Amino acid sequence: MIVYSDVIKSSDAGEELAFATNDEIISDGYTLIPCNADEIDALAKKPAKTVGDVLGVDDEWERLPAEEKAKKEAESILYFVRGERVTEAAANVDTGANASAEGGDDEGADDSAQEVINVVRSGLLERTSFDKKSYMPYLKGYLKSTKAYIPWAQKNREENDWAWKALSAEEQEAEKKKVEQQIAIFEPKAMAFAKWIQANFKDLDFYTGTSMNPDGMVILSNYMEDGVSPYFLFWKAGLKGQKC
């Protein structure tokens, strides 16, 4: 299993929040589909077609050739995740009492069962709120911070200094070029996504991890074309994965 968490540490904390239990934002029971702003609406129009979709699985994406997936991954800055509403049964607590004596023998009755969104429940996400006036300054700061965590970026090299020093001068130069290429991809596409957010702002829901880290990722959510199934958008550069 892979647990993904937020790469951004809190300005009030001395260490990264990544991988703390209550900061994990999504696990690999779902398909993370790489995309950009111009693809979100098309993905949202695709109806759930299989039983697997209740777990966020996207069969169409999974069937793509590995080379096509790799190309898509390299060129994208977002992950699209389909969620579903599922009924969660309440925990059955055995008090030792006689159920029939208490009148608790009503077959099929489960007043405490509740409907939840699977991605929210398994990722321990917390709903939050923004208006445009507060969100856009947050986004500007977040993009500036996140850019440092783009694959092969300087901050990653500093954190893995031993690996960087082990590279030859030619290899280091090649890695620097990868930084430039990744940032060249990230910046214009991030700006395009910011415009998409502004255009769709009134329809969006906002989520964070349970730490409510004000410097961390705010996950965006909207609904598939059916108006029932939610989808979630994650910044690729803001996710950090760890096998557990």
XYZ file of C-alpha atoms in Angstrom:
244
model
C 0.000 0.000 0.000
C 1.169 3.545 -0.709
C 0.157 6.441 1.497
C 0.396 9.915 -0.014
C 0.810 12.963 2.160
C 1.499 16.672 1.888
C 5.064 17.756 1.128
C 4.608 21.216 2.641
C 5.580 21.590 6.277
C 3.813 24.071 8.503
C 5.554 27.387 9.099
C 4.851 26.805 12.795
C 6.456 23.382 12.927
C 10.083 22.337 12.997
C 9.673 19.277 10.819
C 7.655 18.119 7.860
C 4.149 16.887 8.509
C 4.414 14.325 5.723
C 3.588 10.729 6.703
C 2.106 11.601 10.087
C -0.987 9.428 10.426
C -3.474 12.274 10.499
C -1.836 14.062 7.584
C -2.199 11.334 4.992
C -4.531 12.569 2.286
C -5.078 9.615 0.045
C -4.056 5.969 -0.230
C -3.711 3.736 -3.232
C -7.188 2.273 -3.236
C -7.862 4.895 -5.904
C -6.637 5.613 -9.387
C -4.742 8.874 -9.614
C -5.208 10.100 -13.182
C -2.634 12.702 -14.305
C -4.289 15.651 -16.003
C -4.223 19.389 -16.654
C -6.881 22.085 -16.449
C -8.099 21.546 -20.011
C -8.871 17.878 -19.305
C -10.819 18.158 -16.050
C -14.237 18.811 -17.571
C -13.848 15.916 -20.021
C -12.902 13.536 -17.199
C -15.886 14.739 -15.151
C -18.265 13.786 -17.964
C -17.264 10.127 -17.891
C -19.894 8.077 -16.031
C -18.970 5.291 -13.641
C -19.301 2.082 -15.656
C -17.983 -0.719 -13.486
C -18.297 -2.069 -9.985
C -14.662 -1.100 -9.529
C -15.570 2.550 -9.911
C -17.020 2.552 -6.407
C -13.406 2.329 -5.236
C -12.297 5.154 -7.493
C -10.814 2.770 -10.049
C -10.756 4.017 -13.623
C -10.545 1.041 -15.978
C -9.991 3.186 -19.057
C -6.877 4.733 -17.544
C -5.587 1.393 -16.259
C -5.788 -0.106 -19.756
C -3.528 2.518 -21.330
C -0.072 1.348 -22.500
C 2.741 2.004 -20.024
C 4.489 4.404 -22.419
C 1.357 6.519 -22.779
C 0.874 6.609 -19.011
C 4.499 7.678 -18.513
C 4.166 10.471 -21.082
C 0.927 11.677 -19.503
C 2.489 11.598 -16.053
C 5.465 13.687 -17.191
C 3.304 16.335 -18.869
C 0.657 16.748 -16.143
C 0.549 18.800 -12.948
C -2.659 17.444 -11.371
C -4.197 14.185 -10.232
C -7.901 13.571 -10.854
C -9.544 11.106 -8.457
C -13.119 9.900 -8.783
C -14.941 9.438 -5.502
C -18.202 7.727 -4.652
C -20.831 8.018 -1.940
C -20.897 4.839 0.120
C -22.909 3.772 3.154
C -20.817 3.213 6.228
C -22.285 0.973 8.905
C -21.907 2.055 12.512
C -19.595 0.075 14.756
C -21.420 -2.753 16.513
C -20.657 -2.308 20.217
C -21.519 -5.309 22.372
C -22.782 -4.034 25.721
C -23.663 -7.520 26.959
C -27.337 -6.618 27.183
C -30.125 -8.772 25.767
C -31.078 -7.140 22.455
C -34.635 -8.507 22.389
C -35.235 -7.448 25.991
C -34.281 -3.905 25.048
C -36.502 -3.917 22.002
C -33.445 -3.992 19.767
C -34.518 -6.872 17.558
C -35.774 -4.766 14.640
C -34.472 -6.562 11.574
C -32.675 -4.373 9.071
C -32.859 -1.275 11.245
C -29.621 0.698 11.339
C -30.373 4.297 12.145
C -26.714 5.034 12.809
C -25.431 4.058 9.347
C -24.338 7.094 7.374
C -23.475 7.999 3.811
C -19.897 9.178 3.309
C -17.593 9.983 0.413
C -14.999 7.219 0.195
C -12.043 9.506 -0.599
C -12.902 11.835 2.292
C -13.379 8.968 4.729
C -10.251 6.973 3.892
C -8.086 10.078 3.487
C -9.308 11.620 6.757
C -10.012 14.829 4.886
C -11.502 17.839 6.623
C -13.919 20.191 4.862
C -12.893 23.844 4.919
C -14.091 27.010 3.216
C -12.685 29.880 1.188
C -13.845 32.901 -0.699
C -11.944 34.177 -3.722
C -10.451 37.031 -1.733
C -8.740 34.622 0.675
C -8.110 31.712 -1.671
C -6.134 33.411 -4.449
C -3.403 34.814 -2.131
C -3.166 31.364 -0.515
C -2.779 29.772 -3.949
C -0.034 32.180 -4.977
C 1.967 31.297 -1.855
C 1.290 27.586 -2.222
C 2.473 27.506 -5.838
C 5.671 29.281 -4.876
C 6.340 26.736 -2.131
C 5.307 23.723 -4.158
C 7.521 24.574 -7.104
C 10.509 23.789 -4.896
C 9.266 20.203 -4.564
C 8.915 19.494 -8.274
C 10.832 16.281 -9.092
C 14.587 16.913 -9.354
C 14.249 20.382 -7.824
C 16.868 21.920 -5.546
C 15.049 21.173 -2.297
C 14.888 17.469 -3.161
C 18.610 17.501 -3.902
C 19.370 19.181 -0.594
C 17.338 16.604 1.312
C 19.181 13.802 -0.495
C 22.589 15.470 -0.588
C 24.498 12.199 -0.475
C 22.801 11.040 -3.677
C 23.475 14.389 -5.379
C 27.159 14.337 -4.469
C 27.498 10.812 -5.822
C 26.595 12.042 -9.328
C 29.252 12.998 -11.836
C 29.442 16.586 -13.134
C 27.725 15.466 -16.346
C 24.956 13.731 -14.413
C 24.423 16.778 -12.206
C 24.119 18.951 -15.301
C 21.548 16.549 -16.737
C 19.581 16.709 -13.493
C 19.631 20.514 -13.568
C 18.148 20.412 -17.056
C 15.371 18.175 -15.748
C 14.628 20.831 -13.125
C 14.317 23.466 -15.832
C 12.100 21.215 -17.950
C 9.788 20.368 -15.064
C 9.427 24.006 -14.003
C 8.838 25.032 -17.622
C 5.946 22.535 -17.680
C 4.646 23.467 -14.229
C 4.436 27.247 -14.344
C 2.177 27.867 -17.394
C -0.031 24.883 -16.585
C -0.376 26.007 -12.965
C -1.495 29.422 -14.185
C -4.021 27.792 -16.526
C -5.371 25.759 -13.609
C -5.605 28.896 -11.457
C -7.833 30.403 -14.168
C -9.934 27.216 -14.180
C -10.347 27.542 -10.399
C -11.489 31.142 -10.718
C -14.001 30.232 -13.432
C -15.437 27.333 -11.395
C -14.972 28.733 -7.904
C -18.641 28.818 -6.901
C -18.986 25.078 -7.626
C -15.927 23.936 -5.692
C -15.594 22.336 -2.269
C -12.328 22.584 -0.330
C -10.597 19.958 1.829
C -7.395 19.706 3.852
C -5.757 16.983 5.914
C -6.794 16.733 9.547
C -3.828 18.845 10.627
C -5.466 21.809 8.852
C -1.949 22.960 7.933
C -2.491 26.508 6.580
C 0.602 26.218 4.402
C -0.301 22.842 2.942
C -2.387 21.551 0.079
C -6.040 22.467 -0.258
C -7.730 19.674 -2.187
C -10.447 20.791 -4.587
C -13.632 18.852 -5.199
C -16.526 19.145 -7.614
C -19.111 16.722 -9.010
C -19.157 14.455 -12.016
C -21.709 15.270 -14.686
C -24.233 13.009 -12.917
C -24.315 15.551 -10.069
C -23.916 12.753 -7.502
C -20.388 11.348 -7.718
C -17.682 13.746 -6.509
C -14.211 14.067 -7.950
C -11.074 15.452 -6.313
C -8.090 17.374 -7.656
C -4.616 17.124 -6.131
C -1.468 19.037 -7.036
C 0.975 16.376 -8.208
C 4.011 18.286 -6.948
C 2.372 18.576 -3.523
C 2.086 14.830 -2.951
C 4.710 12.629 -1.391
C 4.279 8.859 -1.396
C 5.556 6.220 0.971
C 5.052 2.456 0.927
C 3.703 1.088 4.157
